CSV table of C-alpha atoms and ligand atoms in Angstrom, one decimal:
chain,number,residue,atom,x,y,z
A,1,MET,CA,-23.5,18.9,-15.9
A,2,ARG,CA,-25.8,16.4,-15.6
A,3,MET,CA,-24.0,12.7,-14.3
A,4,VAL,CA,-26.7,10.6,-15.5
A,5,ASP,CA,-25.1,12.0,-19.7
A,6,LEU,CA,-21.5,11.2,-18.6
A,7,ILE,CA,-22.4,7.9,-16.5
A,8,ALA,CA,-24.1,6.9,-20.0
A,9,ARG,CA,-21.8,8.0,-21.6
A,10,LYS,CA,-19.4,6.2,-20.3
A,11,ARG,CA,-21.2,3.0,-20.0
A,12,ASP,CA,-21.7,3.3,-23.6
A,13,GLY,CA,-17.9,3.3,-24.4
A,14,GLY,CA,-17.3,6.6,-24.8
A,15,GLU,CA,-14.7,9.8,-23.3
A,16,LEU,CA,-15.5,12.3,-21.0
A,17,THR,CA,-13.9,15.2,-21.6
A,18,THR,CA,-11.8,17.3,-19.0
A,19,GLY,CA,-13.7,20.1,-18.4
A,20,GLU,CA,-16.3,17.1,-17.2
A,21,ILE,CA,-13.6,15.4,-15.1
A,22,ASN,CA,-13.5,18.2,-13.5
A,23,ASP,CA,-17.0,19.2,-12.5
A,24,PHE,CA,-17.3,14.8,-11.7
A,25,ILE,CA,-14.6,15.3,-9.3
A,26,ARG,CA,-15.2,18.9,-7.9
A,27,GLY,CA,-18.8,17.4,-7.4
A,28,TYR,CA,-17.8,14.5,-5.7
A,29,THR,CA,-15.6,16.4,-3.2
A,30,ALA,CA,-17.9,18.9,-3.0
A,31,GLU,CA,-20.8,16.1,-1.7
A,32,ASP,CA,-22.5,17.4,-4.3
A,33,ILE,CA,-22.6,14.5,-6.2
A,34,PRO,CA,-24.1,11.5,-3.9
A,35,ASP,CA,-22.5,8.3,-3.7
A,36,TYR,CA,-24.5,5.9,-6.0
A,37,GLN,CA,-23.8,8.2,-9.2
A,38,ALA,CA,-20.4,8.1,-8.4
A,39,ALA,CA,-20.2,4.6,-8.0
A,40,ALA,CA,-22.5,3.7,-11.6
A,41,LEU,CA,-19.8,5.9,-13.2
A,42,LEU,CA,-17.0,4.3,-11.3
A,43,MET,CA,-17.7,0.6,-12.5
A,44,ALA,CA,-18.8,2.9,-16.6
A,45,ILE,CA,-14.7,3.7,-16.0
A,46,TYR,CA,-13.8,0.1,-14.4
A,47,LEU,CA,-15.7,-1.8,-17.9
A,48,ARG,CA,-14.9,0.5,-19.9
A,49,GLY,CA,-11.3,2.3,-19.3
A,50,MET,CA,-10.7,5.3,-19.8
A,51,THR,CA,-7.9,7.0,-22.3
A,52,ARG,CA,-4.2,7.8,-21.3
A,53,ARG,CA,-5.9,12.1,-21.6
A,54,GLU,CA,-9.0,11.3,-19.5
A,55,THR,CA,-6.3,9.1,-16.7
A,56,VAL,CA,-3.8,12.5,-16.6
A,57,ASP,CA,-6.7,14.4,-16.2
A,58,LEU,CA,-8.6,12.7,-13.5
A,59,THR,CA,-5.2,12.8,-12.0
A,60,LEU,CA,-4.7,16.4,-11.9
A,61,ALA,CA,-8.5,16.9,-10.6
A,62,MET,CA,-8.0,14.6,-8.0
A,63,ALA,CA,-4.6,15.7,-7.1
A,64,HIS,CA,-5.8,19.8,-7.2
A,65,SER,CA,-8.9,18.7,-5.5
A,66,GLY,CA,-7.9,20.2,-2.3
A,67,ASP,CA,-4.2,22.1,-1.2
A,68,THR,CA,-1.3,20.6,-2.7
A,69,LEU,CA,1.9,21.2,-0.9
A,70,ASP,CA,5.3,22.7,-1.7
A,71,LEU,CA,7.6,21.3,0.9
A,72,HIS,CA,10.9,23.0,-0.7
A,73,ASP,CA,10.9,26.2,2.0
A,74,VAL,CA,11.2,22.5,4.0
A,75,ALA,CA,14.0,20.9,2.9
A,76,PRO,CA,15.6,20.6,-1.7
A,77,CYS,CA,14.2,17.1,-2.0
A,78,ILE,CA,11.2,15.6,-0.5
A,79,VAL,CA,11.2,11.6,-1.2
A,80,ASP,CA,8.2,9.4,-1.3
A,81,LYS,CA,7.0,5.6,-2.2
A,82,HIS,CA,4.1,4.4,-2.5
A,83,SER,CA,2.5,0.7,-3.0
A,84,SER,CA,0.2,-0.5,-5.7
A,85,GLY,CA,-1.3,-2.1,-2.6
A,86,GLY,CA,-0.4,-6.6,-1.9
A,87,VAL,CA,-1.1,-9.1,0.9
A,88,GLY,CA,1.6,-8.5,3.9
A,89,ASP,CA,2.8,-5.4,2.5
A,90,LYS,CA,4.1,-3.6,5.1
A,91,THR,CA,7.7,-2.2,3.5
A,92,SER,CA,6.4,1.5,4.7
A,93,LEU,CA,6.6,0.6,7.8
A,94,ALA,CA,10.5,-0.3,7.8
A,95,VAL,CA,11.3,1.9,4.6
A,96,LEU,CA,10.3,5.3,5.6
A,97,PRO,CA,12.6,5.5,9.1
A,98,LEU,CA,15.7,3.6,7.9
A,99,VAL,CA,14.9,6.4,4.3
A,100,ALA,CA,14.6,9.4,6.6
A,101,ALA,CA,17.2,7.6,9.4
A,102,VAL,CA,20.2,8.1,6.7
A,103,GLY,CA,19.0,12.0,6.0
A,104,VAL,CA,16.9,11.9,3.1
A,105,PRO,CA,13.5,13.4,4.8
A,106,VAL,CA,10.1,11.5,3.7
A,107,GLY,CA,7.1,12.7,3.6
A,108,LYS,CA,4.4,10.4,2.8
A,109,MET,CA,1.0,10.8,1.6
A,110,SER,CA,-0.9,7.2,2.4
A,111,GLY,CA,-3.6,5.4,1.8
A,112,ARG,CA,-6.1,2.7,3.7
A,113,GLY,CA,-6.9,-1.3,3.2
A,114,LEU,CA,-8.7,-1.0,-0.4
A,115,GLY,CA,-10.4,-5.0,-1.4
A,116,SER,CA,-8.4,-7.5,-0.1
A,117,SER,CA,-5.0,-5.9,0.0
A,118,GLY,CA,-3.8,-3.5,3.6
A,119,GLY,CA,-3.6,-0.1,4.4
A,120,THR,CA,-0.6,1.9,6.0
A,121,LEU,CA,-2.7,4.2,7.9
A,122,ASP,CA,-5.1,0.6,9.3
A,123,LYS,CA,-1.7,-0.6,9.9
A,124,MET,CA,-0.4,2.3,11.9
A,125,GLU,CA,-3.6,3.4,13.5
A,126,SER,CA,-3.2,0.2,16.0
A,127,PHE,CA,-0.6,1.9,17.6
A,128,ASP,CA,-2.9,3.6,20.7
A,129,GLY,CA,-3.7,7.1,19.7
A,130,TRP,CA,-1.8,7.2,16.9
A,131,SER,CA,-3.6,9.9,14.0
A,132,SER,CA,-2.9,10.5,10.4
A,133,ALA,CA,-4.9,13.0,10.2
A,134,LEU,CA,-2.2,16.3,10.4
A,135,SER,CA,-3.1,20.0,9.5
A,136,LEU,CA,-0.5,21.0,6.4
A,137,GLU,CA,1.1,23.1,9.2
A,138,GLN,CA,1.4,20.0,11.2
A,139,PHE,CA,2.5,18.3,8.1
A,140,LYS,CA,5.3,20.8,7.8
A,141,ARG,CA,6.2,21.0,11.0
A,142,GLN,CA,7.1,17.5,11.6
A,143,LEU,CA,8.8,16.9,8.5
A,144,ARG,CA,11.3,19.5,9.3
A,145,GLU,CA,11.4,18.6,12.8
A,146,ILE,CA,11.9,15.1,12.5
A,147,GLY,CA,12.2,14.0,9.2
A,148,LEU,CA,9.4,11.9,8.3
A,149,VAL,CA,5.8,12.5,8.5
A,150,LEU,CA,3.2,9.8,7.3
A,151,ALA,CA,-0.5,11.5,6.8
A,152,GLY,CA,-3.3,9.7,4.9
A,153,GLN,CA,-5.9,11.9,3.2
A,154,THR,CA,-7.4,14.7,4.3
A,155,SER,CA,-10.3,17.7,3.8
A,156,VAL,CA,-6.9,19.3,3.0
A,157,LEU,CA,-5.1,17.5,0.6
A,158,ALA,CA,-6.6,14.9,-2.7
A,159,PRO,CA,-9.7,14.8,-0.3
A,160,ALA,CA,-11.2,13.1,-3.5
A,161,ASP,CA,-8.9,9.9,-3.7
A,162,GLY,CA,-9.8,9.6,-0.1
A,163,LYS,CA,-13.8,9.7,-0.7
A,164,LEU,CA,-13.3,7.3,-3.9
A,165,TYR,CA,-10.8,4.9,-2.7
A,166,ALA,CA,-13.3,4.3,0.1
A,167,LEU,CA,-16.7,4.0,-2.3
A,168,ARG,CA,-14.1,1.8,-4.7
A,169,ASP,CA,-12.7,-0.3,-2.2
A,170,VAL,CA,-16.8,-1.7,-1.6
A,171,THR,CA,-18.0,-1.2,-5.3
A,172,ALA,CA,-15.6,-4.0,-7.2
A,173,THR,CA,-13.6,-1.2,-8.5
A,174,VAL,CA,-10.0,-1.4,-7.4
A,175,ASP,CA,-8.3,-3.3,-10.3
A,176,ASN,CA,-8.2,-0.6,-13.6
A,177,ARG,CA,-5.5,0.6,-14.8
A,178,SER,CA,-6.6,4.4,-14.7
A,179,LEU,CA,-8.3,4.4,-11.3
A,180,ILE,CA,-5.1,3.2,-9.4
A,181,ALA,CA,-3.0,5.5,-11.9
A,182,ALA,CA,-5.3,8.6,-10.9
A,183,SER,CA,-5.4,7.7,-7.3
A,184,ILE,CA,-1.7,6.9,-6.4
A,185,MET,CA,-0.3,10.0,-8.8
A,186,SER,CA,-2.6,12.5,-7.5
A,187,LYS,CA,-1.5,12.0,-3.4
A,188,LYS,CA,1.9,12.0,-4.6
A,189,LEU,CA,1.6,15.3,-6.6
A,190,ALA,CA,-0.8,17.1,-3.9
A,191,ALA,CA,1.7,15.7,-1.7
A,192,GLY,CA,5.0,17.6,-3.4
A,193,ALA,CA,7.6,15.0,-3.3
A,194,ASP,CA,10.2,15.8,-5.0
A,195,ALA,CA,11.2,11.9,-6.1
A,196,ILE,CA,8.5,9.1,-5.4
A,197,VAL,CA,9.4,5.5,-6.4
A,198,LEU,CA,6.4,3.3,-6.8
A,199,ASP,CA,6.0,0.0,-6.0
A,200,VAL,CA,4.3,-2.1,-8.2
A,201,LYS,CA,3.1,-5.5,-7.5
A,202,THR,CA,2.2,-8.4,-9.7
A,203,GLY,CA,0.4,-10.9,-9.0
A,204,SER,CA,-2.2,-13.9,-7.4
A,205,GLY,CA,-2.5,-11.1,-5.0
A,206,ALA,CA,-1.7,-8.2,-7.0
A,207,PHE,CA,-4.5,-5.6,-8.5
A,208,MET,CA,-2.1,-6.0,-11.4
A,209,PRO,CA,-2.3,-10.1,-12.0
A,210,THR,CA,0.9,-10.4,-15.1
A,211,VAL,CA,4.2,-8.8,-15.0
A,212,GLU,CA,2.8,-7.2,-18.1
A,213,ALA,CA,-0.1,-5.7,-16.7
A,214,ALA,CA,2.1,-4.4,-13.9
A,215,GLU,CA,5.2,-2.7,-16.4
A,216,ASP,CA,1.7,-0.9,-17.9
A,217,LEU,CA,0.4,0.4,-15.1
A,218,ALA,CA,4.2,2.0,-13.5
A,219,ARG,CA,4.9,3.1,-17.1
A,220,LEU,CA,1.9,5.0,-17.0
A,221,MET,CA,2.5,6.3,-13.7
A,222,VAL,CA,5.5,7.4,-14.0
A,223,GLU,CA,5.0,9.1,-17.4
A,224,ILE,CA,2.4,11.2,-15.7
A,225,GLY,CA,4.8,12.0,-12.2
A,226,GLN,CA,7.4,13.5,-14.9
A,227,ASP,CA,5.2,15.1,-16.6
A,228,ALA,CA,4.4,16.7,-13.4
A,229,GLY,CA,7.9,17.0,-12.7
A,230,ARG,CA,8.5,14.5,-10.5
A,231,ARG,CA,11.9,12.0,-10.5
A,232,VAL,CA,10.1,9.1,-10.4
A,233,VAL,CA,11.4,5.2,-11.1
A,234,ALA,CA,9.1,1.9,-10.3
A,235,LEU,CA,9.8,-1.4,-9.3
A,236,ILE,CA,8.0,-4.4,-10.0
A,237,SER,CA,8.1,-6.8,-7.6
A,238,ASP,CA,6.0,-10.1,-6.8
A,239,MET,CA,2.7,-10.1,-5.1
A,240,ASN,CA,1.9,-14.0,-5.9
A,241,GLN,CA,2.4,-14.9,-1.9
A,242,PRO,CA,2.4,-12.6,0.9
A,243,LEU,CA,5.8,-10.9,1.4
A,244,GLY,CA,7.0,-12.0,4.9
A,245,HIS,CA,5.0,-13.6,7.2
A,246,ALA,CA,2.7,-11.6,8.7
A,247,VAL,CA,-0.8,-10.7,7.4
A,248,GLY,CA,-2.8,-8.5,10.1
A,249,ASN,CA,-2.0,-4.6,10.9
A,250,ALA,CA,-1.6,-5.1,14.6
A,251,LEU,CA,0.6,-8.5,13.1
A,252,GLU,CA,2.4,-6.3,10.4
A,253,VAL,CA,3.6,-4.1,12.7
A,254,ARG,CA,5.4,-6.3,15.2
A,255,GLU,CA,7.3,-7.5,11.9
A,256,ALA,CA,8.4,-4.5,11.0
A,257,ILE,CA,9.9,-3.8,13.9
A,258,ASP,CA,11.3,-7.4,14.3
A,259,THR,CA,12.9,-6.4,11.2
A,260,LEU,CA,13.8,-3.1,12.1
A,261,ARG,CA,15.7,-4.5,14.9
A,262,GLY,CA,17.2,-6.8,12.8
A,263,GLY,CA,15.3,-9.9,12.7
A,264,GLY,CA,11.7,-10.4,10.8
A,265,PRO,CA,11.5,-12.3,7.6
A,266,GLU,CA,14.0,-12.4,5.0
A,267,ASP,CA,12.1,-12.1,1.9
A,268,PHE,CA,11.0,-8.9,3.5
A,269,TRP,CA,14.1,-6.9,4.9
A,270,ASP,CA,15.5,-8.4,0.8
A,271,HIS,CA,12.7,-6.2,-0.2
A,272,CYS,CA,13.1,-3.3,2.8
A,273,ARG,CA,16.7,-2.8,1.4
A,274,VAL,CA,15.9,-2.5,-2.8
A,275,VAL,CA,12.7,-0.2,-2.0
A,276,ALA,CA,14.5,2.0,0.8
A,277,GLY,CA,17.5,2.2,-1.9
A,278,HIS,CA,16.5,3.4,-4.9
A,279,MET,CA,15.1,5.8,-3.0
A,280,VAL,CA,18.7,6.9,-1.6
A,281,LEU,CA,19.5,7.3,-4.8
A,282,LEU,CA,16.6,9.4,-6.2
A,283,ALA,CA,17.6,11.5,-3.9
A,284,GLY,CA,21.0,11.9,-4.7
A,285,LYS,CA,22.1,10.5,-1.0
A,286,ALA,CA,24.1,7.6,-3.3
A,287,GLY,CA,26.5,7.3,-6.1
A,288,SER,CA,24.8,4.0,-6.6
A,289,LEU,CA,22.1,1.1,-5.9
A,290,GLU,CA,24.8,-0.7,-4.2
A,291,GLU,CA,25.9,2.8,-1.7
A,292,ALA,CA,22.7,3.5,-1.6
A,293,GLU,CA,21.8,-0.2,0.1
A,294,ALA,CA,25.0,0.1,2.3
A,295,LEU,CA,23.6,2.9,4.4
A,296,ILE,CA,20.2,1.1,5.0
A,297,THR,CA,21.4,-1.5,5.9
A,298,ALA,CA,23.8,0.2,8.3
A,299,ALA,CA,20.6,2.3,9.6
A,300,ARG,CA,18.8,-1.3,10.8
A,301,ALA,CA,22.0,-1.9,12.7
A,302,ASP,CA,22.8,0.3,14.5
A,303,GLY,CA,19.0,0.9,15.2
A,304,ARG,CA,18.6,4.8,13.8
A,305,GLY,CA,16.2,3.2,12.2
A,306,LEU,CA,14.2,1.2,14.7
A,307,ALA,CA,14.0,5.3,16.6
A,308,LYS,CA,13.1,6.7,13.7
A,309,PHE,CA,10.3,4.6,13.5
A,310,ARG,CA,9.6,5.6,17.4
A,311,GLU,CA,10.0,8.8,17.1
A,312,LEU,CA,7.3,8.7,13.9
A,313,VAL,CA,4.7,6.7,16.0
A,314,VAL,CA,4.8,9.2,19.2
A,315,ALA,CA,5.2,12.8,16.8
A,316,GLN,CA,1.9,12.3,15.8
A,317,GLY,CA,0.1,10.5,18.9
A,318,GLY,CA,1.0,6.8,19.2
A,319,ASP,CA,2.3,5.3,22.1
A,320,GLY,CA,5.5,4.8,21.8
A,321,ARG,CA,6.1,2.3,24.4
A,322,GLN,CA,4.1,-0.3,22.3
A,323,VAL,CA,7.3,0.3,19.6
A,324,ASP,CA,9.6,-0.9,22.6
A,325,ASP,CA,7.4,-3.2,24.1
A,326,PRO,CA,5.2,-4.8,21.3
A,327,ASP,CA,3.2,-7.4,23.2
A,328,ARG,CA,1.7,-3.8,24.6
A,329,LEU,CA,-0.5,-3.8,20.7
A,330,PRO,CA,-3.6,-5.1,20.4
A,331,GLN,CA,-4.3,-8.8,21.0
A,332,ALA,CA,-6.5,-10.9,19.3
A,333,ARG,CA,-9.0,-13.9,22.1
A,334,TYR,CA,-7.6,-16.7,20.2
A,335,ILE,CA,-4.2,-18.4,19.0
A,336,GLU,CA,-4.4,-21.1,16.7
A,337,PRO,CA,-1.9,-23.0,14.5
A,338,ILE,CA,-2.8,-23.5,10.8
A,339,GLU,CA,-1.9,-27.0,9.3
A,340,ALA,CA,-1.0,-28.0,6.7
A,341,THR,CA,-4.0,-30.3,4.8
A,342,ARG,CA,-1.6,-32.4,2.6
A,343,SER,CA,2.1,-33.8,1.8
A,344,GLY,CA,4.4,-32.0,-0.9
A,345,TYR,CA,5.5,-28.6,-2.4
A,346,VAL,CA,3.6,-25.2,-2.0
A,347,THR,CA,3.6,-24.0,-6.0
A,348,ALA,CA,1.5,-21.3,-5.6
A,349,MET,CA,-0.8,-19.7,-3.2
A,350,ASP,CA,-4.3,-17.6,-4.1
A,351,THR,CA,-2.9,-15.2,-2.2
A,352,SER,CA,-5.8,-12.3,-2.8
A,353,GLU,CA,-8.2,-15.1,-0.6
A,354,LEU,CA,-4.8,-15.2,2.2
A,355,GLY,CA,-6.4,-11.4,2.4
A,356,TRP,CA,-9.0,-11.8,2.2
A,357,VAL,CA,-9.4,-13.9,5.0
A,358,CYS,CA,-8.1,-11.5,7.1
A,359,VAL,CA,-10.3,-8.8,6.1
A,360,HIS,CA,-13.4,-11.4,7.3
A,361,CYS,CA,-11.6,-12.2,10.2
A,362,GLY,CA,-11.9,-7.7,10.5
A,363,GLY,CA,-8.5,-7.1,9.7
A,364,GLY,CA,-10.4,-4.5,7.0
A,365,ARG,CA,-13.4,-3.5,5.9
A,366,LEU,CA,-16.3,-5.2,3.6
A,367,VAL,CA,-18.5,-1.7,4.4
A,368,LYS,CA,-17.5,1.6,4.1
A,369,THR,CA,-18.3,2.0,7.8
A,370,ASP,CA,-16.3,-1.2,8.9
A,371,GLU,CA,-14.5,-0.5,11.5
A,372,VAL,CA,-11.0,-1.9,11.8
A,373,ASN,CA,-9.4,-5.0,13.9
A,374,PRO,CA,-5.9,-4.6,14.4
A,375,ALA,CA,-5.3,-7.6,16.1
A,376,VAL,CA,-7.0,-10.1,13.9
A,377,GLY,CA,-4.6,-11.5,11.0
A,378,PHE,CA,-2.4,-14.7,10.1
A,379,LEU,CA,1.6,-16.3,9.7
A,380,LEU,CA,2.0,-17.3,7.7
A,381,THR,CA,5.6,-18.8,7.5
A,382,ILE,CA,5.9,-21.1,4.1
A,383,LYS,CA,6.9,-19.5,0.8
A,384,ILE,CA,6.2,-21.6,-2.9
A,385,GLY,CA,9.1,-23.8,-3.2
A,386,ASP,CA,9.5,-24.8,0.4
A,387,TYR,CA,8.5,-28.8,1.1
A,388,ILE,CA,5.9,-29.5,3.8
A,389,GLU,CA,4.3,-32.4,5.7
A,390,ALA,CA,0.9,-33.0,6.1
A,391,GLY,CA,-0.2,-31.7,9.9
A,392,GLN,CA,2.7,-29.6,9.7
A,393,PRO,CA,2.0,-26.1,11.0
A,394,VAL,CA,2.7,-23.9,8.6
A,395,GLY,CA,1.4,-20.5,10.2
A,396,GLU,CA,-0.9,-19.5,13.1
A,397,ILE,CA,-4.5,-17.5,13.0
A,398,TYR,CA,-5.5,-14.4,15.3
A,399,ALA,CA,-8.8,-14.3,15.7
A,400,ASP,CA,-11.3,-12.6,17.7
A,401,ASP,CA,-14.7,-14.7,17.6
A,402,ASP,CA,-14.7,-18.7,16.4
A,403,MET,CA,-16.6,-18.2,13.6
A,404,THR,CA,-14.7,-16.5,11.8
A,405,LEU,CA,-11.3,-18.9,13.1
A,406,GLN,CA,-12.8,-22.4,11.5
A,407,GLN,CA,-14.0,-20.1,8.4
A,408,ALA,CA,-10.1,-19.5,8.6
A,409,GLN,CA,-8.8,-22.3,9.9
A,410,ARG,CA,-10.4,-24.5,6.6
A,411,ASP,CA,-10.0,-21.3,3.6
A,412,ILE,CA,-6.5,-20.4,4.8
A,413,PRO,CA,-4.5,-24.7,3.3
A,414,ALA,CA,-7.5,-24.2,0.8
A,415,ALA,CA,-5.5,-21.2,-0.6
A,416,ILE,CA,-2.1,-23.1,-0.8
A,417,THR,CA,-2.0,-25.6,-3.8
A,418,VAL,CA,0.8,-28.5,-3.0
A,419,ALA,CA,1.9,-30.7,-5.5
A,420,ALA,CA,4.4,-33.2,-6.0
A,421,GLU,CA,7.0,-31.6,-7.9
A,422,PRO,CA,8.9,-28.5,-6.8
A,423,SER,CA,7.9,-24.9,-9.1
A,424,PRO,CA,10.5,-22.7,-8.9
A,425,PRO,CA,10.9,-19.8,-5.6
A,426,ARG,CA,9.2,-16.9,-6.8
A,427,PRO,CA,11.8,-13.7,-7.3
A,428,LEU,CA,10.8,-10.6,-5.2
A,429,PHE,CA,11.6,-8.3,-8.7
A,430,TYR,CA,10.6,-8.6,-12.1
A,431,ALA,CA,11.5,-5.5,-13.7
A,432,THR,CA,12.9,-0.9,-12.8
A,433,ILE,CA,11.1,1.4,-15.1
A,434,TYR,CA,12.8,4.4,-15.1
A,435,GLY,CA,11.3,8.1,-16.2
A,436,ARG,CA,12.9,9.3,-19.9
A,437,GLU,CA,15.9,9.8,-18.2
A,438,ARG,CA,17.9,7.8,-16.1
A,439,HIS,CA,18.4,8.9,-12.9
B,1,URA,N1,-2.9,2.4,-3.6
B,1,URA,C1,-3.6,3.5,-4.1
B,1,URA,O1,-3.3,4.3,-3.2
B,1,URA,N2,-5.1,3.7,-4.7
B,1,URA,C2,-5.5,2.8,-5.3
B,1,URA,O2,-6.2,2.6,-6.4
B,1,URA,C3,-4.7,1.6,-6.3
B,1,URA,C4,-3.5,1.0,-4.1
């Protein structure tokens, strides 16, 4: 195989064979294919698309680029969830411990920030010493011992996704249906979960801008999962404004801890309860979504969810005292209010732009090698539908230098549309996509 031929064929709108896709993934994982050729192929795929067959081939090649886990010696049913990415989306941080706390083992492989969207691993690394690099042995042992594990792509599990994910992040090749489906489902298949809840975001801060595009992606991923023998449900959820209030790694960790303690923003808790409920239902621990949500609500109310989160932090080398006292999490040097520049109703937000504000403050990566600053980001306490007055504080910016602070003070209000007439509040969910047989 000559990479240049594959790039040229895709550039011209042709199809890649199964063998070529396998060779590409094998060669890129082994570092025989350089980043510049992989980046060119990604861009050609981004512009020309992939057929369903090519997408399935890519997913399977990526899933088998390292080891695949069989977790049935640990538990008969392991659940997992995955979000297609969003701004302020710290759902996993609250949902996973709650689900584990009701007795459903959760083994999850997560990603890092991508484009303007945050990543669970970057958020968890706000804890001093916390690591997502686990051997297969460690993954299984932790799952057996505490029923909850959160790993990153390593050289062992789906390594091709780890490499391609980082490359896509800095080559403007993220928001493509085939690349997203292959990235998410390869991780899910490699990590060995039996039941998977997919949280597919749509809106101004999501990779899929419309409900139709999100449903299309969701259906493709549900089918790929089912073909591989997994039980899969996809929820189409709103990302036309940040989820909750916090955007930025340590700030989001704090908000997740508040939520596990019974507080936190209402929209975030409502979202978490539904996602967690579907995981419990899919695992067969409840007879209906209502019953599953009631189990989750109880695990939050009596502190089991928070205790499980602390166990997760400590089991992977983190400092549990930062869970007990979030003031010990990394702190930004400057905390300044964000003020509304106009009076009126909030009718829309450029959520992706809000995500980029956090990246530009240092909370994400502009190039692959960038170090993420966990302390920076912002809190935005208004929602679409709210009335605001000019000069009213609508949140706070957390920055480590003067320049990014001033830039954020300009960019955040500019990303919020205010009008004389209200627009209706956004729903949290638009649709649920079940597999061929409803579970
Ligand atoms: N999440 C992933 O894991 N991969 C993507 O490509 C997008 C979101």
